Amino acid sequence: PTLGEFVLEMPRGAQVIYPKDLAMILFWADVFPGARVLEAGTGSGALTLALLRAVGTDGRVITYEQRDEFARRALANIHMRLGQVNNLTVRLRPVEDGLPEEEPVDRVLFDLPEPWKLTSLVASVLRPGGIFMCYVPTIIQSHELSETLHREREWALVETFETLMRPWNIEGQSVRPFHRMVAHTGFITLARRVVPAEGAAPPRLGQAESSE
């Protein structure tokens, strides 16, 4: 099976991030071969699997999960798909406890209920120019996170979106969308780690650059 098919059918203890969102996350968070990526909220391991394949053998994924049964299930799924991996570190503890001890990373990706409480800690470990991505189920969570990121000077280019996928039936002269579509599953919020000049406000998405 493809990775997308595997994610949909693999055993799960926690709700997974679906392939339509995984694809968008990897692209918009610009996860590249050799990247050092920190993830929080391992769950059943869907995003972890996608990240491991994206960073390749020269990269590293550090994933945090508080619940032992979720971590065990995620590792079982990862080993079922990839076999033994040497570029994965699983930390069975709250991410807020571990962040102060982490070495700098290129990307941070959270699937947590209250990521806005950790933005300052994330800024301390994410390299300048790095991308912070959060996946949350409700717009209320996205709003709280976005407002926090806009207030803090370490963040710029904040944006939020969702992915809607509508399959089509194309058979002979019959061309129509399916009656059911894969609509809302979660909101994706992204921000760029910056070091703003003294007294300058960090840029917002779509803001025109000054010619001076």
JSON list of C-alpha atoms in Angstrom, two decimals:
[
{"chain": "A", "resi": 1, "resn": "PRO", "atom": "CA", "xyz": [0.00, 0.00, 0.00]},
{"chain": "A", "resi": 2, "resn": "THR", "atom": "CA", "xyz": [1.00, 3.62, -0.42]},
{"chain": "A", "resi": 3, "resn": "LEU", "atom": "CA", "xyz": [1.79, 5.67, 2.67]},
{"chain": "A", "resi": 4, "resn": "GLY", "atom": "CA", "xyz": [-1.60, 7.37, 2.34]},
{"chain": "A", "resi": 5, "resn": "GLU", "atom": "CA", "xyz": [-3.39, 4.02, 2.24]},
{"chain": "A", "resi": 6, "resn": "PHE", "atom": "CA", "xyz": [-1.35, 2.73, 5.16]},
{"chain": "A", "resi": 7, "resn": "VAL", "atom": "CA", "xyz": [-2.21, 5.75, 7.33]},
{"chain": "A", "resi": 8, "resn": "LEU", "atom": "CA", "xyz": [-5.93, 5.27, 6.72]},
{"chain": "A", "resi": 9, "resn": "GLU", "atom": "CA", "xyz": [-5.86, 1.55, 7.57]},
{"chain": "A", "resi": 10, "resn": "MET", "atom": "CA", "xyz": [-3.18, 1.29, 10.28]},
{"chain": "A", "resi": 11, "resn": "PRO", "atom": "CA", "xyz": [-4.12, 0.51, 13.90]},
{"chain": "A", "resi": 12, "resn": "ARG", "atom": "CA", "xyz": [-4.73, 3.66, 15.88]},
{"chain": "A", "resi": 13, "resn": "GLY", "atom": "CA", "xyz": [-5.09, 4.69, 19.49]},
{"chain": "A", "resi": 14, "resn": "ALA", "atom": "CA", "xyz": [-5.54, 8.40, 18.77]},
{"chain": "A", "resi": 15, "resn": "GLN", "atom": "CA", "xyz": [-7.17, 10.15, 15.82]},
{"chain": "A", "resi": 16, "resn": "VAL", "atom": "CA", "xyz": [-4.74, 10.46, 12.92]},
{"chain": "A", "resi": 17, "resn": "ILE", "atom": "CA", "xyz": [-3.97, 13.42, 10.68]},
{"chain": "A", "resi": 18, "resn": "TYR", "atom": "CA", "xyz": [-5.38, 12.44, 7.29]},
{"chain": "A", "resi": 19, "resn": "PRO", "atom": "CA", "xyz": [-3.30, 12.23, 4.09]},
{"chain": "A", "resi": 20, "resn": "LYS", "atom": "CA", "xyz": [-4.85, 15.38, 2.58]},
{"chain": "A", "resi": 21, "resn": "ASP", "atom": "CA", "xyz": [-3.57, 17.37, 5.56]},
{"chain": "A", "resi": 22, "resn": "LEU", "atom": "CA", "xyz": [-0.25, 15.53, 5.81]},
{"chain": "A", "resi": 23, "resn": "ALA", "atom": "CA", "xyz": [0.58, 16.49, 2.24]},
{"chain": "A", "resi": 24, "resn": "MET", "atom": "CA", "xyz": [-0.19, 20.16, 2.89]},
{"chain": "A", "resi": 25, "resn": "ILE", "atom": "CA", "xyz": [1.77, 20.16, 6.15]},
{"chain": "A", "resi": 26, "resn": "LEU", "atom": "CA", "xyz": [4.91, 18.74, 4.55]},
{"chain": "A", "resi": 27, "resn": "PHE", "atom": "CA", "xyz": [4.76, 21.25, 1.68]},
{"chain": "A", "resi": 28, "resn": "TRP", "atom": "CA", "xyz": [3.81, 24.41, 3.57]},
{"chain": "A", "resi": 29, "resn": "ALA", "atom": "CA", "xyz": [6.09, 23.67, 6.51]},
{"chain": "A", "resi": 30, "resn": "ASP", "atom": "CA", "xyz": [8.82, 23.05, 3.92]},
{"chain": "A", "resi": 31, "resn": "VAL", "atom": "CA", "xyz": [10.11, 19.88, 5.57]},
{"chain": "A", "resi": 32, "resn": "PHE", "atom": "CA", "xyz": [13.29, 19.06, 3.65]},
{"chain": "A", "resi": 33, "resn": "PRO", "atom": "CA", "xyz": [15.81, 16.19, 3.47]},
{"chain": "A", "resi": 34, "resn": "GLY", "atom": "CA", "xyz": [18.31, 16.51, 6.30]},
{"chain": "A", "resi": 35, "resn": "ALA", "atom": "CA", "xyz": [16.04, 18.69, 8.46]},
{"chain": "A", "resi": 36, "resn": "ARG", "atom": "CA", "xyz": [15.94, 18.39, 12.23]},
{"chain": "A", "resi": 37, "resn": "VAL", "atom": "CA", "xyz": [12.22, 18.38, 13.12]},
{"chain": "A", "resi": 38, "resn": "LEU", "atom": "CA", "xyz": [10.53, 18.48, 16.51]},
{"chain": "A", "resi": 39, "resn": "GLU", "atom": "CA", "xyz": [7.00, 17.10, 16.75]},
{"chain": "A", "resi": 40, "resn": "ALA", "atom": "CA", "xyz": [4.65, 17.12, 19.75]},
{"chain": "A", "resi": 41, "resn": "GLY", "atom": "CA", "xyz": [1.58, 14.92, 19.92]},
{"chain": "A", "resi": 42, "resn": "THR", "atom": "CA", "xyz": [2.78, 11.68, 18.33]},
{"chain": "A", "resi": 43, "resn": "GLY", "atom": "CA", "xyz": [-0.66, 10.08, 18.54]},
{"chain": "A", "resi": 44, "resn": "SER", "atom": "CA", "xyz": [-0.82, 7.04, 16.27]},
{"chain": "A", "resi": 45, "resn": "GLY", "atom": "CA", "xyz": [2.24, 8.11, 14.29]},
{"chain": "A", "resi": 46, "resn": "ALA", "atom": "CA", "xyz": [0.76, 9.32, 10.98]},
{"chain": "A", "resi": 47, "resn": "LEU", "atom": "CA", "xyz": [2.60, 12.65, 10.94]},
{"chain": "A", "resi": 48, "resn": "THR", "atom": "CA", "xyz": [5.73, 11.02, 12.34]},
{"chain": "A", "resi": 49, "resn": "LEU", "atom": "CA", "xyz": [5.76, 8.57, 9.43]},
{"chain": "A", "resi": 50, "resn": "ALA", "atom": "CA", "xyz": [5.39, 11.38, 6.91]},
{"chain": "A", "resi": 51, "resn": "LEU", "atom": "CA", "xyz": [8.14, 13.41, 8.59]},
{"chain": "A", "resi": 52, "resn": "LEU", "atom": "CA", "xyz": [10.57, 10.49, 8.69]},
{"chain": "A", "resi": 53, "resn": "ARG", "atom": "CA", "xyz": [10.17, 9.94, 4.97]},
{"chain": "A", "resi": 54, "resn": "ALA", "atom": "CA", "xyz": [10.53, 13.67, 4.24]},
{"chain": "A", "resi": 55, "resn": "VAL", "atom": "CA", "xyz": [13.71, 14.28, 6.28]},
{"chain": "A", "resi": 56, "resn": "GLY", "atom": "CA", "xyz": [15.41, 11.12, 5.02]},
{"chain": "A", "resi": 57, "resn": "THR", "atom": "CA", "xyz": [18.27, 9.27, 6.63]},
{"chain": "A", "resi": 58, "resn": "ASP", "atom": "CA", "xyz": [20.32, 12.46, 7.06]},
{"chain": "A", "resi": 59, "resn": "GLY", "atom": "CA", "xyz": [17.58, 14.20, 9.05]},
{"chain": "A", "resi": 60, "resn": "ARG", "atom": "CA", "xyz": [16.12, 13.58, 12.48]},
{"chain": "A", "resi": 61, "resn": "VAL", "atom": "CA", "xyz": [12.62, 13.58, 13.97]},
{"chain": "A", "resi": 62, "resn": "ILE", "atom": "CA", "xyz": [12.19, 14.18, 17.70]},
{"chain": "A", "resi": 63, "resn": "THR", "atom": "CA", "xyz": [8.63, 13.41, 18.78]},
{"chain": "A", "resi": 64, "resn": "TYR", "atom": "CA", "xyz": [6.98, 14.03, 22.15]},
{"chain": "A", "resi": 65, "resn": "GLU", "atom": "CA", "xyz": [4.07, 12.00, 23.51]},
{"chain": "A", "resi": 66, "resn": "GLN", "atom": "CA", "xyz": [2.76, 11.98, 27.08]},
{"chain": "A", "resi": 67, "resn": "ARG", "atom": "CA", "xyz": [0.71, 8.77, 26.88]},
{"chain": "A", "resi": 68, "resn": "ASP", "atom": "CA", "xyz": [2.67, 5.54, 26.90]},
{"chain": "A", "resi": 69, "resn": "GLU", "atom": "CA", "xyz": [-0.02, 3.56, 25.04]},
{"chain": "A", "resi": 70, "resn": "PHE", "atom": "CA", "xyz": [-0.06, 6.11, 22.21]},
{"chain": "A", "resi": 71, "resn": "ALA", "atom": "CA", "xyz": [3.73, 6.06, 21.93]},
{"chain": "A", "resi": 72, "resn": "ARG", "atom": "CA", "xyz": [3.77, 2.26, 21.81]},
{"chain": "A", "resi": 73, "resn": "ARG", "atom": "CA", "xyz": [1.09, 2.17, 19.12]},
{"chain": "A", "resi": 74, "resn": "ALA", "atom": "CA", "xyz": [2.89, 4.83, 17.07]},
{"chain": "A", "resi": 75, "resn": "LEU", "atom": "CA", "xyz": [6.19, 2.95, 17.25]},
{"chain": "A", "resi": 76, "resn": "ALA", "atom": "CA", "xyz": [4.47, -0.28, 16.23]},
{"chain": "A", "resi": 77, "resn": "ASN", "atom": "CA", "xyz": [2.98, 1.47, 13.19]},
{"chain": "A", "resi": 78, "resn": "ILE", "atom": "CA", "xyz": [6.31, 3.06, 12.28]},
{"chain": "A", "resi": 79, "resn": "HIS", "atom": "CA", "xyz": [8.16, -0.25, 12.54]},
{"chain": "A", "resi": 80, "resn": "MET", "atom": "CA", "xyz": [5.42, -1.99, 10.55]},
{"chain": "A", "resi": 81, "resn": "ARG", "atom": "CA", "xyz": [5.87, 0.50, 7.72]},
{"chain": "A", "resi": 82, "resn": "LEU", "atom": "CA", "xyz": [9.56, 1.45, 7.85]},
{"chain": "A", "resi": 83, "resn": "GLY", "atom": "CA", "xyz": [11.22, -1.28, 9.88]},
{"chain": "A", "resi": 84, "resn": "GLN", "atom": "CA", "xyz": [13.88, -0.14, 12.33]},
{"chain": "A", "resi": 85, "resn": "VAL", "atom": "CA", "xyz": [14.69, 3.56, 12.03]},
{"chain": "A", "resi": 86, "resn": "ASN", "atom": "CA", "xyz": [17.82, 5.26, 13.33]},
{"chain": "A", "resi": 87, "resn": "ASN", "atom": "CA", "xyz": [16.75, 8.89, 12.94]},
{"chain": "A", "resi": 88, "resn": "LEU", "atom": "CA", "xyz": [13.78, 8.93, 15.34]},
{"chain": "A", "resi": 89, "resn": "THR", "atom": "CA", "xyz": [13.85, 10.01, 18.99]},
{"chain": "A", "resi": 90, "resn": "VAL", "atom": "CA", "xyz": [10.71, 9.44, 21.09]},
{"chain": "A", "resi": 91, "resn": "ARG", "atom": "CA", "xyz": [10.41, 11.42, 24.31]},
{"chain": "A", "resi": 92, "resn": "LEU", "atom": "CA", "xyz": [7.72, 10.17, 26.70]},
{"chain": "A", "resi": 93, "resn": "ARG", "atom": "CA", "xyz": [7.16, 13.44, 28.56]},
{"chain": "A", "resi": 94, "resn": "PRO", "atom": "CA", "xyz": [5.36, 16.78, 28.19]},
{"chain": "A", "resi": 95, "resn": "VAL", "atom": "CA", "xyz": [6.95, 18.85, 25.45]},
{"chain": "A", "resi": 96, "resn": "GLU", "atom": "CA", "xyz": [6.99, 21.94, 27.67]},
{"chain": "A", "resi": 97, "resn": "ASP", "atom": "CA", "xyz": [9.35, 20.08, 30.02]},
{"chain": "A", "resi": 98, "resn": "GLY", "atom": "CA", "xyz": [11.68, 19.00, 27.25]},
{"chain": "A", "resi": 99, "resn": "LEU", "atom": "CA", "xyz": [11.89, 22.09, 25.03]},
{"chain": "A", "resi": 100, "resn": "PRO", "atom": "CA", "xyz": [14.35, 24.01, 27.26]},
{"chain": "A", "resi": 101, "resn": "GLU", "atom": "CA", "xyz": [16.81, 21.09, 26.93]},
{"chain": "A", "resi": 102, "resn": "GLU", "atom": "CA", "xyz": [16.55, 20.64, 23.16]},
{"chain": "A", "resi": 103, "resn": "GLU", "atom": "CA", "xyz": [19.21, 21.57, 20.64]},
{"chain": "A", "resi": 104, "resn": "PRO", "atom": "CA", "xyz": [18.12, 23.98, 17.86]},
{"chain": "A", "resi": 105, "resn": "VAL", "atom": "CA", "xyz": [15.73, 22.56, 15.26]},
{"chain": "A", "resi": 106, "resn": "ASP", "atom": "CA", "xyz": [14.66, 23.58, 11.75]},
{"chain": "A", "resi": 107, "resn": "ARG", "atom": "CA", "xyz": [10.93, 22.91, 12.09]},
{"chain": "A", "resi": 108, "resn": "VAL", "atom": "CA", "xyz": [8.45, 22.50, 14.94]},
{"chain": "A", "resi": 109, "resn": "LEU", "atom": "CA", "xyz": [5.09, 20.80, 14.36]},
{"chain": "A", "resi": 110, "resn": "PHE", "atom": "CA", "xyz": [2.41, 20.50, 17.06]},
{"chain": "A", "resi": 111, "resn": "ASP", "atom": "CA", "xyz": [-0.78, 18.48, 17.25]},
{"chain": "A", "resi": 112, "resn": "LEU", "atom": "CA", "xyz": [-1.74, 19.73, 20.71]},
{"chain": "A", "resi": 113, "resn": "PRO", "atom": "CA", "xyz": [-4.90, 21.30, 22.20]},
{"chain": "A", "resi": 114, "resn": "GLU", "atom": "CA", "xyz": [-3.29, 24.53, 23.51]},
{"chain": "A", "resi": 115, "resn": "PRO", "atom": "CA", "xyz": [-0.19, 25.34, 21.45]},
{"chain": "A", "resi": 116, "resn": "TRP", "atom": "CA", "xyz": [-0.45, 29.09, 22.17]},
{"chain": "A", "resi": 117, "resn": "LYS", "atom": "CA", "xyz": [0.83, 28.44, 25.69]},
{"chain": "A", "resi": 118, "resn": "LEU", "atom": "CA", "xyz": [4.16, 27.21, 24.30]},
{"chain": "A", "resi": 119, "resn": "THR", "atom": "CA", "xyz": [5.06, 29.78, 21.63]},
{"chain": "A", "resi": 120, "resn": "SER", "atom": "CA", "xyz": [7.84, 31.42, 23.65]},
{"chain": "A", "resi": 121, "resn": "LEU", "atom": "CA", "xyz": [9.43, 28.04, 24.39]},
{"chain": "A", "resi": 122, "resn": "VAL", "atom": "CA", "xyz": [9.19, 27.11, 20.71]},
{"chain": "A", "resi": 123, "resn": "ALA", "atom": "CA", "xyz": [10.89, 30.39, 19.74]},
{"chain": "A", "resi": 124, "resn": "SER", "atom": "CA", "xyz": [13.81, 29.52, 22.02]},
{"chain": "A", "resi": 125, "resn": "VAL", "atom": "CA", "xyz": [14.58, 26.28, 20.16]},
{"chain": "A", "resi": 126, "resn": "LEU", "atom": "CA", "xyz": [13.51, 27.05, 16.57]},
{"chain": "A", "resi": 127, "resn": "ARG", "atom": "CA", "xyz": [16.25, 28.44, 14.34]},
{"chain": "A", "resi": 128, "resn": "PRO", "atom": "CA", "xyz": [15.67, 31.90, 12.78]},
{"chain": "A", "resi": 129, "resn": "GLY", "atom": "CA", "xyz": [13.85, 31.38, 9.51]},
{"chain": "A", "resi": 130, "resn": "GLY", "atom": "CA", "xyz": [12.40, 28.11, 10.78]},
{"chain": "A", "resi": 131, "resn": "ILE", "atom": "CA", "xyz": [8.70, 27.29, 10.51]},
{"chain": "A", "resi": 132, "resn": "PHE", "atom": "CA", "xyz": [6.27, 26.57, 13.35]},
{"chain": "A", "resi": 133, "resn": "MET", "atom": "CA", "xyz": [3.17, 24.58, 12.35]},
{"chain": "A", "resi": 134, "resn": "CYS", "atom": "CA", "xyz": [0.15, 23.70, 14.49]},
{"chain": "A", "resi": 135, "resn": "TYR", "atom": "CA", "xyz": [-2.76, 21.41, 13.63]},
{"chain": "A", "resi": 136, "resn": "VAL", "atom": "CA", "xyz": [-5.94, 21.98, 15.66]},
{"chain": "A", "resi": 137, "resn": "PRO", "atom": "CA", "xyz": [-9.56, 20.90, 15.12]},
{"chain": "A", "resi": 138, "resn": "THR", "atom": "CA", "xyz": [-11.42, 24.16, 15.85]},
{"chain": "A", "resi": 139, "resn": "ILE", "atom": "CA", "xyz": [-11.25, 27.74, 14.62]},
{"chain": "A", "resi": 140, "resn": "ILE", "atom": "CA", "xyz": [-11.39, 28.97, 18.22]},
{"chain": "A", "resi": 141, "resn": "GLN", "atom": "CA", "xyz": [-8.05, 27.27, 18.87]},
{"chain": "A", "resi": 142, "resn": "SER", "atom": "CA", "xyz": [-6.64, 28.67, 15.63]},
{"chain": "A", "resi": 143, "resn": "HIS", "atom": "CA", "xyz": [-7.78, 32.17, 16.58]},
{"chain": "A", "resi": 144, "resn": "GLU", "atom": "CA", "xyz": [-6.17, 31.98, 20.02]},
{"chain": "A", "resi": 145, "resn": "LEU", "atom": "CA", "xyz": [-2.93, 30.72, 18.51]},
{"chain": "A", "resi": 146, "resn": "SER", "atom": "CA", "xyz": [-2.86, 33.31, 15.72]},
{"chain": "A", "resi": 147, "resn": "GLU", "atom": "CA", "xyz": [-3.49, 36.19, 18.12]},
{"chain": "A", "resi": 148, "resn": "THR", "atom": "CA", "xyz": [-0.65, 35.01, 20.34]},
{"chain": "A", "resi": 149, "resn": "LEU", "atom": "CA", "xyz": [1.74, 34.70, 17.41]},
{"chain": "A", "resi": 150, "resn": "HIS", "atom": "CA", "xyz": [0.83, 38.18, 16.15]},
{"chain": "A", "resi": 151, "resn": "ARG", "atom": "CA", "xyz": [1.54, 39.67, 19.59]},
{"chain": "A", "resi": 152, "resn": "GLU", "atom": "CA", "xyz": [4.99, 38.14, 19.94]},
{"chain": "A", "resi": 153, "resn": "ARG", "atom": "CA", "xyz": [7.86, 39.77, 18.04]},
{"chain": "A", "resi": 154, "resn": "GLU", "atom": "CA", "xyz": [9.61, 36.46, 17.33]},
{"chain": "A", "resi": 155, "resn": "TRP", "atom": "CA", "xyz": [6.95, 35.47, 14.78]},
{"chain": "A", "resi": 156, "resn": "ALA", "atom": "CA", "xyz": [5.95, 36.67, 11.31]},
{"chain": "A", "resi": 157, "resn": "LEU", "atom": "CA", "xyz": [4.00, 35.55, 8.23]},
{"chain": "A", "resi": 158, "resn": "VAL", "atom": "CA", "xyz": [1.24, 33.94, 10.30]},
{"chain": "A", "resi": 159, "resn": "GLU", "atom": "CA", "xyz": [-1.43, 32.18, 8.25]},
{"chain": "A", "resi": 160, "resn": "THR", "atom": "CA", "xyz": [-4.22, 29.65, 8.80]},
{"chain": "A", "resi": 161, "resn": "PHE", "atom": "CA", "xyz": [-6.01, 27.41, 6.31]},
{"chain": "A", "resi": 162, "resn": "GLU", "atom": "CA", "xyz": [-7.90, 24.14, 5.99]},
{"chain": "A", "resi": 163, "resn": "THR", "atom": "CA", "xyz": [-7.87, 21.56, 3.21]},
{"chain": "A", "resi": 164, "resn": "LEU", "atom": "CA", "xyz": [-11.06, 20.34, 1.54]},
{"chain": "A", "resi": 165, "resn": "MET", "atom": "CA", "xyz": [-10.84, 17.40, -0.88]},
{"chain": "A", "resi": 166, "resn": "ARG", "atom": "CA", "xyz": [-13.68, 16.63, -3.29]},
{"chain": "A", "resi": 167, "resn": "PRO", "atom": "CA", "xyz": [-13.32, 13.45, -5.37]},
{"chain": "A", "resi": 168, "resn": "TRP", "atom": "CA", "xyz": [-14.92, 13.30, -8.82]},
{"chain": "A", "resi": 169, "resn": "ASN", "atom": "CA", "xyz": [-16.53, 10.40, -10.62]},
{"chain": "A", "resi": 170, "resn": "ILE", "atom": "CA", "xyz": [-15.45, 10.32, -14.28]},
{"chain": "A", "resi": 171, "resn": "GLU", "atom": "CA", "xyz": [-16.92, 7.38, -16.22]},
{"chain": "A", "resi": 172, "resn": "GLY", "atom": "CA", "xyz": [-17.75, 7.69, -19.88]},
{"chain": "A", "resi": 173, "resn": "GLN", "atom": "CA", "xyz": [-20.28, 10.50, -20.24]},
{"chain": "A", "resi": 174, "resn": "SER", "atom": "CA", "xyz": [-20.85, 10.65, -16.48]},
{"chain": "A", "resi": 175, "resn": "VAL", "atom": "CA", "xyz": [-18.75, 13.45, -14.99]},
{"chain": "A", "resi": 176, "resn": "ARG", "atom": "CA", "xyz": [-19.82, 14.61, -11.55]},
{"chain": "A", "resi": 177, "resn": "PRO", "atom": "CA", "xyz": [-18.46, 15.15, -8.05]},
{"chain": "A", "resi": 178, "resn": "PHE", "atom": "CA", "xyz": [-19.08, 12.46, -5.49]},
{"chain": "A", "resi": 179, "resn": "HIS", "atom": "CA", "xyz": [-21.98, 13.19, -3.18]},
{"chain": "A", "resi": 180, "resn": "ARG", "atom": "CA", "xyz": [-19.66, 13.02, -0.19]},
{"chain": "A", "resi": 181, "resn": "MET", "atom": "CA", "xyz": [-16.39, 14.91, 0.15]},
{"chain": "A", "resi": 182, "resn": "VAL", "atom": "CA", "xyz": [-13.55, 14.91, 2.66]},
{"chain": "A", "resi": 183, "resn": "ALA", "atom": "CA", "xyz": [-14.26, 18.31, 4.13]},
{"chain": "A", "resi": 184, "resn": "HIS", "atom": "CA", "xyz": [-13.11, 19.79, 7.43]},
{"chain": "A", "resi": 185, "resn": "THR", "atom": "CA", "xyz": [-10.69, 17.74, 9.49]},
{"chain": "A", "resi": 186, "resn": "GLY", "atom": "CA", "xyz": [-8.51, 20.43, 11.07]},
{"chain": "A", "resi": 187, "resn": "PHE", "atom": "CA", "xyz": [-6.97, 23.88, 10.77]},
{"chain": "A", "resi": 188, "resn": "ILE", "atom": "CA", "xyz": [-3.30, 24.36, 9.92]},
{"chain": "A", "resi": 189, "resn": "THR", "atom": "CA", "xyz": [-1.59, 27.47, 11.31]},
{"chain": "A", "resi": 190, "resn": "LEU", "atom": "CA", "xyz": [1.93, 28.42, 10.24]},
{"chain": "A", "resi": 191, "resn": "ALA", "atom": "CA", "xyz": [4.39, 31.07, 11.41]},
{"chain": "A", "resi": 192, "resn": "ARG", "atom": "CA", "xyz": [7.99, 31.97, 10.59]},
{"chain": "A", "resi": 193, "resn": "ARG", "atom": "CA", "xyz": [10.59, 32.46, 13.33]},
{"chain": "A", "resi": 194, "resn": "VAL", "atom": "CA", "xyz": [12.22, 35.88, 12.91]},
{"chain": "A", "resi": 195, "resn": "VAL", "atom": "CA", "xyz": [14.67, 38.15, 14.71]},
{"chain": "A", "resi": 196, "resn": "PRO", "atom": "CA", "xyz": [13.12, 41.60, 14.10]},
{"chain": "A", "resi": 197, "resn": "ALA", "atom": "CA", "xyz": [15.24, 44.73, 14.08]},
{"chain": "A", "resi": 198, "resn": "GLU", "atom": "CA", "xyz": [15.10, 46.81, 17.24]},
{"chain": "A", "resi": 199, "resn": "GLY", "atom": "CA", "xyz": [11.87, 48.78, 17.29]},
{"chain": "A", "resi": 200, "resn": "ALA", "atom": "CA", "xyz": [10.51, 47.17, 14.12]},
{"chain": "A", "resi": 201, "resn": "ALA", "atom": "CA", "xyz": [7.31, 45.16, 13.96]},
{"chain": "A", "resi": 202, "resn": "PRO", "atom": "CA", "xyz": [7.61, 41.71, 12.38]},
{"chain": "A", "resi": 203, "resn": "PRO", "atom": "CA", "xyz": [6.08, 41.49, 8.88]},
{"chain": "A", "resi": 204, "resn": "ARG", "atom": "CA", "xyz": [2.59, 40.12, 8.38]},
{"chain": "A", "resi": 205, "resn": "LEU", "atom": "CA", "xyz": [1.59, 37.85, 5.54]},
{"chain": "A", "resi": 206, "resn": "GLY", "atom": "CA", "xyz": [1.00, 39.85, 2.36]},
{"chain": "A", "resi": 207, "resn": "GLN", "atom": "CA", "xyz": [2.55, 43.01, 3.80]},
{"chain": "A", "resi": 208, "resn": "ALA", "atom": "CA", "xyz": [4.43, 45.00, 1.17]},
{"chain": "A", "resi": 209, "resn": "GLU", "atom": "CA", "xyz": [8.12, 45.50, 1.83]},
{"chain": "A", "resi": 210, "resn": "SER", "atom": "CA", "xyz": [9.38, 49.04, 2.20]},
{"chain": "A", "resi": 211, "resn": "SER", "atom": "CA", "xyz": [11.59, 50.34, -0.61]},
{"chain": "A", "resi": 212, "resn": "GLU", "atom": "CA", "xyz": [13.69, 52.27, 1.86]}
]
